[in-house]
Coordinates of C-alpha atoms and ligand atoms in Angstrom, one line a residue:
M1 CA 16.0 31.7 -12.9
T2 CA 16.9 28.6 -10.7
T3 CA 18.3 29.2 -7.3
K4 CA 21.1 26.7 -6.5
L5 CA 21.1 25.7 -2.9
K6 CA 23.8 24.4 -0.6
E7 CA 24.6 20.7 -1.2
T8 CA 23.3 18.1 1.3
D9 CA 24.1 14.5 1.8
V10 CA 20.7 13.0 0.9
V11 CA 17.6 14.3 -0.6
I12 CA 14.4 12.4 0.0
V13 CA 11.6 13.2 -2.5
G14 CA 8.3 12.7 -0.6
L15 CA 7.9 12.2 3.2
G16 CA 5.1 9.6 3.2
A17 CA 5.0 6.0 4.3
A18 CA 8.3 5.2 2.7
G19 CA 10.3 8.4 2.8
G20 CA 9.1 9.2 6.3
V21 CA 10.6 5.9 7.5
A22 CA 13.9 6.2 5.5
A23 CA 14.7 9.6 7.0
L24 CA 15.1 8.1 10.5
P25 CA 18.0 5.6 10.1
L26 CA 19.8 8.2 7.9
A27 CA 19.5 11.0 10.4
Q28 CA 20.4 8.8 13.3
A29 CA 23.6 7.8 11.5
G30 CA 24.7 11.4 11.2
I31 CA 23.8 11.9 7.5
E32 CA 22.4 15.3 6.6
V33 CA 19.0 14.9 5.0
V34 CA 16.7 17.3 3.1
G35 CA 13.1 16.0 2.9
L36 CA 11.3 17.7 0.0
E37 CA 7.5 17.3 0.5
A38 CA 4.9 18.5 -1.9
G39 CA 2.3 18.9 0.9
T40 CA 2.3 20.7 4.2
W41 CA 2.1 19.6 7.9
L42 CA -1.4 18.6 9.0
T43 CA -2.2 18.2 12.7
R44 CA -5.0 16.6 14.7
R45 CA -6.9 19.9 14.4
D46 CA -7.1 19.3 10.6
F47 CA -8.9 16.0 11.0
A48 CA -12.7 15.7 11.4
P49 CA -15.1 12.8 11.7
D50 CA -16.9 14.0 8.6
E51 CA -17.9 11.4 6.0
L52 CA -19.0 13.9 3.5
R53 CA -15.7 15.7 3.6
N54 CA -13.4 12.7 3.9
N55 CA -15.1 10.1 1.7
Y56 CA -17.1 12.1 -0.9
R57 CA -15.5 15.5 -1.4
G58 CA -12.0 14.0 -1.4
W59 CA -10.5 16.0 1.5
P60 CA -8.0 17.5 1.2
Q61 CA -6.8 16.4 -2.2
G62 CA -9.1 18.9 -3.9
I63 CA -6.6 21.6 -3.5
Q64 CA -3.5 19.5 -3.9
K65 CA -0.9 18.4 -6.3
A66 CA -2.0 14.7 -6.6
N67 CA -5.4 15.8 -7.9
Q68 CA -3.8 17.8 -10.7
E69 CA -1.9 14.8 -12.0
I70 CA -4.3 11.9 -11.7
P71 CA -3.0 9.2 -14.1
T72 CA -5.1 8.3 -17.2
S73 CA -6.0 4.6 -17.6
R74 CA -7.0 2.1 -20.2
A75 CA -7.4 -1.7 -20.1
N76 CA -5.0 -2.4 -22.9
A77 CA -3.2 -0.7 -25.7
A78 CA -6.1 -1.3 -28.1
S79 CA -8.8 0.1 -25.8
A80 CA -10.0 3.6 -25.3
T81 CA -8.8 5.7 -22.4
A82 CA -11.3 5.5 -19.5
P83 CA -12.9 8.7 -18.1
R84 CA -10.4 10.2 -15.7
G85 CA -11.3 10.1 -11.9
A86 CA -12.0 13.4 -10.2
I87 CA -10.2 12.6 -7.0
H88 CA -6.7 11.1 -6.5
P89 CA -6.9 9.0 -3.2
M90 CA -3.3 9.6 -2.3
Q91 CA -2.3 12.3 0.2
N92 CA 0.1 15.3 -0.2
A93 CA 1.3 16.1 3.4
V94 CA 4.1 15.3 5.7
G95 CA 3.3 11.7 6.5
G96 CA 1.8 11.2 3.1
T97 CA -1.0 8.7 2.8
T98 CA -0.3 7.2 6.2
L99 CA -2.4 10.1 7.6
H100 CA -5.7 8.9 6.2
Y101 CA -5.0 5.2 5.2
W102 CA -6.8 2.3 6.9
A103 CA -3.5 1.3 8.7
Q104 CA -3.7 -2.5 8.1
S105 CA -0.1 -3.4 8.7
W106 CA 0.7 -6.7 7.2
R107 CA 3.9 -8.7 6.5
L108 CA 4.1 -10.7 3.3
N109 CA 4.1 -14.5 3.6
P110 CA 7.2 -16.6 2.7
W111 CA 5.7 -17.7 -0.7
D112 CA 5.3 -14.2 -1.9
F113 CA 9.1 -13.9 -2.3
K114 CA 9.4 -17.1 -4.3
V115 CA 6.4 -17.4 -6.5
V116 CA 8.3 -18.7 -9.5
S117 CA 10.6 -21.3 -7.8
E118 CA 7.9 -22.5 -5.4
T119 CA 5.3 -22.8 -8.2
K120 CA 7.7 -24.8 -10.3
R121 CA 8.7 -27.0 -7.4
R122 CA 5.1 -27.8 -6.3
Y123 CA 3.1 -27.8 -9.5
G124 CA 5.6 -27.6 -12.5
A125 CA 6.6 -24.7 -14.7
S126 CA 3.5 -24.9 -16.9
R127 CA 1.4 -23.6 -14.0
L128 CA 3.0 -20.1 -14.3
P129 CA 0.4 -18.0 -16.0
P130 CA 1.2 -17.2 -19.7
G131 CA 2.5 -13.7 -20.3
S132 CA 3.5 -13.1 -16.7
T133 CA 6.8 -11.5 -16.1
V134 CA 6.9 -12.5 -12.4
E135 CA 10.4 -13.3 -10.9
D136 CA 11.4 -14.5 -7.5
W137 CA 12.5 -11.6 -5.2
P138 CA 16.3 -11.4 -4.9
F139 CA 16.0 -12.5 -1.3
G140 CA 13.5 -14.3 1.0
L141 CA 11.3 -13.2 3.9
D142 CA 14.1 -14.1 6.4
E143 CA 16.2 -11.2 5.1
L144 CA 13.3 -8.7 5.5
E145 CA 12.2 -10.0 8.9
P146 CA 14.6 -7.8 11.0
Y147 CA 13.3 -4.7 9.1
Y148 CA 9.6 -5.7 9.6
D149 CA 10.4 -6.1 13.3
K150 CA 12.2 -2.7 13.4
V151 CA 9.3 -0.9 11.8
E152 CA 6.6 -2.6 13.8
Y153 CA 8.3 -1.3 17.0
E154 CA 9.3 2.2 15.7
V155 CA 5.9 3.0 14.1
G156 CA 3.8 0.9 16.5
V157 CA 1.7 -2.1 15.3
S158 CA -1.0 -3.9 17.3
G159 CA -1.6 -7.5 16.5
Q160 CA -1.5 -11.2 17.5
A161 CA 1.6 -13.1 16.5
G162 CA 1.0 -16.5 15.0
N163 CA 4.5 -17.8 14.6
V164 CA 7.3 -16.6 17.0
N165 CA 10.6 -18.4 16.1
G166 CA 8.7 -21.3 14.6
K167 CA 6.3 -21.8 17.6
I168 CA 2.8 -21.6 16.3
D169 CA 0.2 -19.7 18.4
P170 CA -3.4 -20.6 17.4
R171 CA -4.6 -17.2 18.3
G172 CA -2.6 -15.7 15.4
N173 CA -2.0 -16.4 11.8
P174 CA -0.5 -20.0 11.5
F175 CA 0.6 -19.3 8.0
E176 CA 2.8 -16.3 8.7
G177 CA 6.6 -16.7 8.4
A178 CA 8.6 -16.9 11.6
R179 CA 9.0 -13.7 13.4
T180 CA 11.6 -13.0 16.2
R181 CA 9.1 -11.5 18.7
A182 CA 5.5 -10.6 19.2
Y183 CA 3.9 -7.3 18.2
P184 CA 4.6 -4.4 20.4
M185 CA 0.9 -4.0 21.3
P186 CA -2.0 -6.5 21.6
P187 CA -4.6 -6.6 18.8
L188 CA -7.4 -4.0 18.6
R189 CA -10.4 -5.2 20.5
S190 CA -13.1 -7.4 18.9
T191 CA -16.9 -6.9 18.7
D192 CA -19.9 -9.2 19.0
F193 CA -20.2 -9.4 15.2
L194 CA -16.4 -10.1 14.8
D195 CA -16.7 -12.8 17.5
K196 CA -19.6 -14.4 15.5
M197 CA -17.5 -14.4 12.4
T198 CA -14.5 -15.9 14.3
A199 CA -16.7 -18.7 15.6
A200 CA -18.2 -19.4 12.1
A201 CA -14.6 -19.6 10.6
R202 CA -13.6 -22.1 13.4
S203 CA -16.8 -24.2 12.7
L204 CA -15.5 -24.6 9.1
G205 CA -12.1 -25.8 10.4
W206 CA -10.4 -22.5 9.4
N207 CA -7.9 -20.4 11.4
P208 CA -9.3 -16.9 12.0
F209 CA -7.2 -14.2 13.8
P210 CA -7.3 -10.5 14.4
G211 CA -5.5 -8.5 11.7
P212 CA -2.5 -6.3 12.5
A213 CA -3.0 -2.5 12.6
A214 CA -0.7 0.5 12.8
V215 CA -3.1 1.9 15.4
N216 CA -2.5 2.0 19.1
S217 CA -4.5 -0.6 21.0
R218 CA -3.1 0.9 24.2
A219 CA -1.1 4.1 24.8
Y220 CA 2.2 3.8 23.0
Q221 CA 5.1 6.2 22.8
N222 CA 3.2 8.8 24.7
R223 CA 0.3 8.8 22.3
S224 CA -3.3 7.8 23.0
A225 CA -5.0 4.5 22.5
C226 CA -7.7 4.2 19.8
M227 CA -11.2 5.4 20.8
Y228 CA -12.9 3.2 18.2
H229 CA -15.2 6.0 17.1
G230 CA -14.6 5.4 13.4
F231 CA -14.4 7.9 10.5
C232 CA -10.7 7.3 10.0
N233 CA -11.3 5.5 6.7
R234 CA -9.9 8.4 4.6
G235 CA -9.7 10.7 7.6
G236 CA -6.8 11.4 9.9
C237 CA -6.8 10.6 13.6
H238 CA -7.5 13.6 15.9
V239 CA -6.0 11.8 19.0
D240 CA -2.9 10.6 17.1
A241 CA -3.7 6.9 17.8
K242 CA -3.1 6.1 14.1
N243 CA 0.7 5.7 13.6
S244 CA 1.4 7.8 10.6
T245 CA 5.0 8.6 9.9
A246 CA 4.1 12.3 10.7
V247 CA 3.7 11.4 14.4
T248 CA 6.4 8.6 14.6
T249 CA 9.5 8.4 12.6
I250 CA 9.6 11.9 11.1
P251 CA 9.6 13.8 14.4
R252 CA 12.2 11.4 15.7
A253 CA 14.4 12.1 12.7
Q254 CA 13.9 15.8 13.2
A255 CA 14.9 15.6 16.8
T256 CA 18.4 14.5 15.6
G257 CA 18.8 18.0 14.0
R258 CA 19.8 16.4 10.7
L259 CA 16.5 16.3 8.9
K260 CA 15.4 19.5 7.3
I261 CA 11.9 19.4 5.9
V262 CA 10.8 21.7 3.1
T263 CA 7.1 21.7 2.6
R264 CA 5.1 22.8 -0.5
A265 CA 8.2 21.6 -2.5
H266 CA 7.1 20.1 -5.8
V267 CA 10.0 18.1 -7.2
T268 CA 9.9 18.1 -11.0
T269 CA 13.0 16.3 -12.3
I270 CA 16.2 14.7 -11.1
E271 CA 19.6 15.8 -12.6
V272 CA 22.6 13.6 -13.5
D273 CA 26.2 14.2 -14.4
G274 CA 28.0 12.9 -17.5
N275 CA 28.8 9.6 -15.6
G276 CA 25.1 8.9 -14.9
Q277 CA 25.4 9.7 -11.2
V278 CA 22.5 11.8 -9.9
T279 CA 23.6 15.3 -8.7
G280 CA 20.4 16.6 -7.1
V281 CA 16.8 17.6 -7.9
N282 CA 14.8 20.5 -9.3
Y283 CA 11.8 21.7 -7.4
L284 CA 9.3 24.5 -7.3
A285 CA 8.1 26.2 -4.2
D286 CA 5.6 29.1 -4.3
G287 CA 6.5 29.6 -8.0
V288 CA 10.2 29.8 -7.4
E289 CA 12.6 27.3 -9.0
Y290 CA 15.3 25.7 -6.9
F291 CA 18.1 23.1 -7.5
Q292 CA 18.9 21.1 -4.4
P293 CA 22.3 19.3 -4.9
A294 CA 22.9 16.0 -3.1
K295 CA 25.3 13.2 -2.9
A296 CA 22.5 10.7 -3.1
V297 CA 18.7 10.9 -3.9
L298 CA 16.0 8.7 -2.5
L299 CA 12.8 8.9 -4.6
A300 CA 9.7 8.1 -2.5
S301 CA 6.8 9.8 -4.2
Y302 CA 4.5 6.8 -4.7
T303 CA 4.5 4.4 -7.6
Y304 CA 2.9 6.7 -10.3
E305 CA 5.0 9.7 -9.4
N306 CA 8.2 7.6 -9.0
V307 CA 7.8 6.3 -12.6
R308 CA 6.7 9.6 -14.0
M309 CA 9.7 11.4 -12.4
L310 CA 12.2 9.0 -13.9
L311 CA 10.6 9.1 -17.3
L312 CA 10.5 12.9 -17.2
S313 CA 14.2 13.2 -16.1
K314 CA 15.8 12.9 -19.6
S315 CA 19.5 13.7 -20.2
K316 CA 22.3 12.9 -22.6
V317 CA 23.2 9.7 -20.6
F318 CA 19.5 8.7 -20.2
A319 CA 17.7 9.7 -23.3
K320 CA 14.6 7.6 -22.5
G321 CA 14.4 8.7 -18.9
L322 CA 16.6 8.3 -15.8
A323 CA 17.7 4.7 -15.2
N324 CA 15.8 3.6 -18.3
N325 CA 18.4 2.7 -20.9
R326 CA 17.2 -0.9 -20.8
G327 CA 13.5 0.2 -21.1
Q328 CA 12.4 -1.2 -17.7
V329 CA 10.9 1.9 -16.1
G330 CA 7.2 1.4 -16.1
R331 CA 7.3 -2.3 -16.7
H332 CA 6.0 -5.1 -14.5
Y333 CA 3.2 -2.9 -13.2
F334 CA 0.2 -4.3 -11.4
S335 CA -2.3 -3.2 -8.8
H336 CA -3.6 -5.4 -6.0
H337 CA -6.9 -7.1 -7.0
M338 CA -9.0 -5.5 -4.2
G339 CA -12.3 -5.6 -6.0
A340 CA -14.6 -8.6 -6.5
G341 CA -15.8 -8.4 -2.9
V342 CA -18.8 -10.2 -1.4
S343 CA -21.7 -8.7 0.6
A344 CA -23.9 -10.5 3.0
L345 CA -27.3 -9.8 4.7
F346 CA -27.9 -11.0 8.2
P347 CA -31.2 -11.4 10.1
W348 CA -29.7 -9.5 13.1
N349 CA -27.9 -6.2 13.7
T350 CA -24.1 -6.2 13.5
N351 CA -23.7 -3.0 15.6
A352 CA -20.9 -1.8 13.3
W353 CA -21.7 1.9 13.7
Y354 CA -18.5 2.3 15.6
G355 CA -15.0 0.9 14.9
L356 CA -12.5 1.3 12.1
P357 CA -11.6 -0.7 9.0
A358 CA -8.3 -2.0 10.6
Q359 CA -10.4 -3.6 13.4
G360 CA -11.4 -7.0 12.0
V361 CA -10.9 -10.7 11.7
A362 CA -8.9 -12.3 8.9
V363 CA -8.7 -15.8 7.4
D364 CA -5.5 -16.7 5.5
N365 CA -6.3 -20.4 4.7
W366 CA -7.1 -19.4 1.1
A367 CA -4.2 -16.9 0.7
D368 CA -1.1 -17.3 -1.4
D369 CA -0.1 -21.0 -1.6
N370 CA -1.4 -21.9 1.9
F371 CA -3.6 -24.5 0.2
D372 CA -3.1 -27.2 -2.4
H373 CA -3.6 -25.8 -5.9
G374 CA -3.0 -29.3 -7.5
G375 CA -6.6 -29.7 -8.7
L376 CA -7.1 -26.0 -9.5
D377 CA -6.3 -23.9 -12.6
F378 CA -4.7 -20.8 -11.0
I379 CA -1.9 -19.9 -8.5
G380 CA -2.2 -17.5 -5.6
G381 CA -5.1 -16.7 -3.4
G382 CA -6.7 -14.1 -1.1
N383 CA -6.9 -12.8 2.4
L384 CA -10.5 -12.7 3.6
W385 CA -11.1 -9.6 5.8
V386 CA -14.2 -8.8 7.8
Y387 CA -14.1 -5.5 9.7
S388 CA -16.2 -3.1 11.8
D389 CA -16.9 0.2 10.1
R390 CA -20.1 1.8 9.0
R391 CA -20.9 5.4 8.2
P392 CA -24.3 6.9 7.4
I393 CA -23.9 7.8 3.7
G394 CA -22.1 4.6 2.9
A395 CA -24.8 2.6 4.7
A396 CA -27.6 4.2 2.7
G397 CA -25.8 3.1 -0.4
M398 CA -25.9 -0.6 0.7
N399 CA -26.8 -3.5 -1.5
T400 CA -30.5 -4.3 -1.6
F401 CA -29.8 -8.0 -2.4
G402 CA -32.7 -8.0 -4.9
R403 CA -35.2 -7.5 -2.1
A404 CA -36.1 -3.9 -2.7
P405 CA -36.1 -1.3 -5.5
N406 CA -33.2 1.2 -5.5
W407 CA -35.5 4.2 -4.8
G408 CA -38.8 5.3 -3.2
S409 CA -40.5 4.4 0.0
A410 CA -40.0 0.6 -0.3
W411 CA -36.2 1.3 -0.6
K412 CA -36.3 3.7 2.4
T413 CA -38.1 1.0 4.5
F414 CA -35.5 -1.6 3.5
I415 CA -32.6 0.6 4.3
K416 CA -34.1 1.6 7.7
E417 CA -34.5 -2.0 8.6
N418 CA -31.3 -3.4 7.2
A419 CA -28.6 -0.7 7.3
D420 CA -26.9 -2.4 10.2
R421 CA -27.6 -5.9 9.0
S422 CA -25.2 -6.1 6.0
N423 CA -21.5 -6.6 5.8
S424 CA -19.1 -6.3 2.9
A425 CA -15.9 -8.3 3.0
Y426 CA -12.7 -7.0 1.5
I427 CA -10.7 -9.8 -0.2
Q428 CA -7.1 -8.8 -0.9
K429 CA -5.8 -11.1 -3.7
S430 CA -2.3 -11.9 -5.0
T431 CA -1.8 -10.2 -8.4
L432 CA 1.0 -10.9 -10.9
P433 CA 2.8 -8.6 -13.4
Y434 CA 2.3 -9.3 -17.1
E435 CA 4.1 -8.4 -20.3
D436 CA 1.4 -6.0 -21.5
N437 CA 0.5 -4.3 -18.3
Y438 CA 2.6 -1.2 -17.9
L439 CA 3.0 2.5 -17.0
D440 CA 4.2 5.2 -19.3
L441 CA 3.7 9.0 -20.0
D442 CA 0.3 10.0 -21.4
P443 CA 0.9 11.4 -24.9
Q444 CA -1.8 14.0 -24.5
V445 CA -2.8 14.8 -20.9
K446 CA -0.5 17.2 -19.0
D447 CA -0.4 18.6 -15.4
P448 CA -0.7 22.4 -14.9
L449 CA 3.1 22.7 -15.2
G450 CA 3.0 21.2 -18.6
Y451 CA 4.5 17.8 -17.7
A452 CA 2.8 14.6 -19.0
V453 CA 0.8 12.7 -16.5
C454 CA 1.3 8.9 -15.9
R455 CA -0.7 6.5 -18.0
V456 CA -1.9 3.1 -16.7
T457 CA -2.3 0.4 -19.3
A458 CA -3.4 -2.7 -17.4
E459 CA -6.1 -5.3 -16.8
Y460 CA -6.6 -8.3 -14.6
K461 CA -5.9 -11.6 -16.4
E462 CA -7.4 -15.1 -16.3
N463 CA -5.3 -16.2 -13.3
E464 CA -6.5 -13.3 -11.2
R465 CA -10.1 -13.6 -12.3
K466 CA -10.2 -17.3 -11.5
L467 CA -8.7 -16.8 -8.1
S468 CA -11.3 -14.1 -7.5
A469 CA -14.2 -16.5 -8.2
F470 CA -12.5 -19.1 -5.9
T471 CA -12.1 -16.7 -2.9
Q472 CA -15.7 -15.3 -3.4
D473 CA -16.9 -19.0 -2.9
K474 CA -14.9 -19.2 0.3
M475 CA -16.2 -15.8 1.5
E476 CA -19.8 -16.9 0.8
Q477 CA -19.2 -20.1 2.7
W478 CA -17.9 -18.1 5.7
Y479 CA -20.9 -15.7 5.7
R480 CA -23.4 -18.5 5.3
A481 CA -21.8 -20.3 8.3
A482 CA -22.3 -17.2 10.3
G483 CA -26.0 -17.1 9.4
A484 CA -26.2 -14.8 6.3
I485 CA -29.6 -15.0 4.5
A486 CA -28.5 -13.3 1.3
I487 CA -25.2 -12.9 -0.6
Q488 CA -24.2 -10.5 -3.4
R489 CA -20.9 -10.8 -5.3
A490 CA -19.1 -8.0 -7.1
P491 CA -17.9 -8.5 -10.7
L492 CA -14.6 -10.3 -11.1
G493 CA -12.6 -7.3 -12.4
G494 CA -11.4 -6.1 -15.8
A495 CA -9.4 -2.9 -16.3
M496 CA -7.1 -2.2 -13.3
G497 CA -7.5 1.6 -13.3
V498 CA -5.7 3.8 -10.8
S499 CA -5.0 2.2 -7.5
T500 CA -4.1 2.9 -3.9
H501 CA -2.0 -0.3 -4.0
A502 CA 0.1 0.2 -7.1
Y503 CA 3.1 -2.0 -7.6
G504 CA 6.1 -2.3 -10.0
G505 CA 7.4 0.1 -12.5
T506 CA 10.8 0.3 -10.9
R507 CA 11.1 -3.4 -9.9
M508 CA 13.9 -4.7 -7.7
G509 CA 16.0 -7.7 -8.8
D510 CA 19.6 -8.8 -9.6
N511 CA 19.1 -8.8 -13.4
P512 CA 19.6 -5.3 -14.8
D513 CA 17.9 -6.4 -18.0
T514 CA 14.6 -7.0 -16.3
N515 CA 14.8 -4.8 -13.2
V516 CA 15.4 -1.1 -12.5
V517 CA 16.8 -1.3 -9.0
N518 CA 19.2 -3.8 -7.4
R519 CA 18.5 -5.9 -4.3
W520 CA 19.2 -2.9 -2.1
G521 CA 16.8 -0.6 -3.9
F522 CA 19.5 1.4 -5.8
A523 CA 19.2 1.9 -9.6
H524 CA 21.4 -0.5 -11.6
E525 CA 22.1 2.4 -14.0
A526 CA 22.4 5.2 -11.5
P527 CA 24.0 3.8 -8.3
N528 CA 23.4 6.8 -6.1
L529 CA 19.7 6.9 -6.8
G530 CA 17.5 4.8 -4.5
V531 CA 13.8 4.2 -5.1
L532 CA 11.4 3.6 -2.2
G533 CA 7.8 2.4 -2.3
A534 CA 5.8 -0.5 -3.8
S535 CA 7.1 0.4 -7.2
V536 CA 10.1 -1.8 -6.3
M537 CA 8.0 -4.8 -5.4
G538 CA 7.7 -7.7 -7.9
T539 CA 4.8 -9.5 -6.2
S540 CA 2.0 -8.3 -3.9
G541 CA 0.9 -11.3 -2.0
A542 CA -2.5 -11.2 -0.5
H543 CA -1.9 -8.5 2.0
N544 CA -1.7 -4.7 2.0
P545 CA 1.7 -3.2 1.0
T546 CA 2.6 -0.5 3.4
L547 CA 4.5 -2.4 6.2
T548 CA 6.6 -4.1 3.4
V549 CA 7.2 -0.7 1.8
Q550 CA 8.4 0.6 5.1
A551 CA 10.6 -2.4 5.9
L552 CA 12.2 -2.1 2.5
A553 CA 12.7 1.7 3.0
W554 CA 14.5 1.1 6.2
R555 CA 16.7 -1.6 4.6
T556 CA 17.6 0.7 1.7
A557 CA 18.5 3.6 4.0
E558 CA 20.5 1.3 6.3
H559 CA 22.4 0.0 3.2
L560 CA 23.2 3.6 2.2
V561 CA 24.5 4.4 5.7
K562 CA 26.7 1.3 5.7
N563 CA 28.0 1.9 2.2
W564 CA 28.1 5.7 2.2
R565 CA 31.6 6.0 0.8
N566 CA 30.8 3.8 -2.2
I567 CA 27.3 5.1 -3.0
G568 CA 27.3 8.8 -2.1
R569 CA 28.7 10.9 -4.9
T570 CA 32.1 12.4 -4.0
Ligands
FAD1 C1 -7.8 5.3 1.7 C2 -6.6 4.5 1.7 C3 -6.5 3.4 2.5 C4 -5.3 2.6 2.6 N1 -5.2 1.6 3.5 C5 -4.1 0.9 3.6 C6 -4.0 -0.1 4.6 O1 -4.9 -0.3 5.4 N2 -2.8 -0.8 4.7 C7 -1.8 -0.6 3.8 O2 -0.8 -1.3 3.8 N3 -1.9 0.3 2.8 C8 -3.0 1.1 2.7 N4 -3.1 2.1 1.7 C9 -2.0 2.2 0.8 C10 -0.9 3.1 1.4 O3 -1.4 4.3 1.7 C11 0.3 3.1 0.5 O4 0.8 1.8 0.4 C12 1.5 4.0 1.1 O5 1.1 5.2 1.6 C13 2.5 4.2 0.0 O6 3.6 4.8 0.5 P1 4.5 5.8 -0.3 O7 5.5 6.4 0.6 O8 4.9 5.2 -1.6 O9 3.4 6.9 -0.8 P2 2.7 8.1 0.1 O10 2.5 7.6 1.5 O11 1.5 8.6 -0.6 O12 3.8 9.2 0.2 C14 4.3 9.9 -1.0 C15 4.7 11.3 -0.6 O13 5.4 11.9 -1.7 C16 4.9 13.2 -1.8 N5 5.2 13.6 -3.2 C17 4.6 13.1 -4.3 N6 5.1 13.6 -5.4 C18 6.0 14.5 -5.0 C19 6.8 15.4 -5.7 N7 6.9 15.5 -7.0 N8 7.6 16.2 -5.0 C20 7.6 16.2 -3.6 N9 6.9 15.3 -2.9 C21 6.0 14.5 -3.6 C22 3.4 13.2 -1.4 O14 3.0 14.4 -1.1 C23 3.5 12.2 -0.3 O15 3.6 12.8 1.0 C24 -4.2 2.9 1.7 C25 -4.3 4.0 0.8 C26 -5.5 4.8 0.8 C27 -5.5 5.9 -0.2
SF4_2 S1 -11.1 5.1 15.3 FE1 -9.1 5.1 16.4 S2 -7.5 5.5 14.9 FE2 -9.5 6.0 13.9 S3 -9.7 8.3 14.2 FE3 -10.8 7.2 16.0 S4 -9.2 7.1 17.6 FE4 -8.1 7.5 15.7

């Protein structure tokens, strides 16, 4: 039997990067919030610099909800389903994946909001890739800038500004859109190797700069500065220098007395009334079923679960799933093209045994539309990212660049000599949505509660593969300029699979026929349902998503506060 609880103003489903931010402006405005979180609180005592545990045994997902509902995936509707992964990389805990993410904290560039109109203006409509469903965002970077600024200061981001109010600073990214002020903290420190890479980029006439990180470069908000000891790639920070929402916005929202957090609360479905307004959510905690009524619901459970939850929440008004009468839930899906990296071998040590993946040097000259595509046959580009992070097991798995076998004493000798002489760049590339890339419910595979898991049907198309080859050329040029003696390139990419940067599925836009949520993040078909996360984003740009996800979450929550009488169910 379901226990019906006392009604609250707002329920947030999931207290991760997005939900953990949205709670703060709501609670500060006097709105009563219940945060339902599938995981528990983790503290600095739960985090360990243990590569085996963090990176190979999938800590702590092995015992968690995410691992029991890993999406299935296939390249396209005609291809077979790929073997299912054993570990889901996303986190179930208060703070969500911000606990163990890399913490690169990027804004999008101005072009990312206007891919369609800018491509038509600069190169003509024929340059938009065939089959792409990309649309301009319903607003530009200027509208999101105040929210980027807000989150950078509330959460704490270290970085070097490149464009403050239109004034270009050559130490930062000259391609970034104008910002109103500098970052709250200076960038993380550099290393000899990063300095060499910076000098090499400058010798090519490029504009290298230190990347932004949600990690304290100095003490901030009474928490420690980073110690640069590493192991926070898929591990939490045991000195709270990584600015997860669990140590920033969530405790601040709790301090208002208006955020109640229920942990181990697994939300299964969202309920609606006969008018299509949401009335609350059903959840399970310790095997007991509850219904939490609310005047408004904010769904913030990461892209795959956001889409799955809507598709599973069927009713008389929404027979195909909540907010899906126009069949848009699950459409316009894509994941960042993060593969197709480049590895280099140097004749000297890089001393990368300490450091963290958010400590690095970036080049944006070949990102987005920062260069002329007139003579090229693709649109978009990639952010080149070289960072300082190396751990023992990962190092032993290094590329041998065709210079040694992959086993035996010759291999051991090669690894011993070269383990600190290689570097692998991470190239984050803009990726577009396409007609035949989508999410839906798997017809066969179910979670332990009997609910269908999400199914990914998606592959990288010609445009993304061409820009991957182009950015690999640029990365090779950069490594060679720094003295690399061998280069290895990863394959250009085929099936998308399950991703940590998953976009779309509940896209934001003014047109209800092609988008699930409106420009404020509320469902066109169910106006008191807000959706938070990269599932609302229609383009990815060439930079990691989380700061944008958090800026959008703040904006949606603020809109709810300002329009409470119109949006909240009476
Ligand atoms: C290893 C790794 C490194 C990354 N590095 C970066 C980086 O450097 N920069 C960057 O921008 N991004 C990075 N990302 C991506 C980043 O983590 C995501 O963009 C971000 O966390 C997404 O925010 P979210 O709130 O949508 O999801 P999450 O942060 O995952 O939060 C979702 C929350 O919802 C909860 N939840 C899920 N389902 C339910 C349910 N049914 N009921 C109740 N609660 C539920 C979960 O427990 C979780 O707490 C990384 C990801 C990984 C895995
Ligand atoms: S490297 Fe810095 S952010 Fe990472 S765990 Fe250590 S102190 Fe924390």
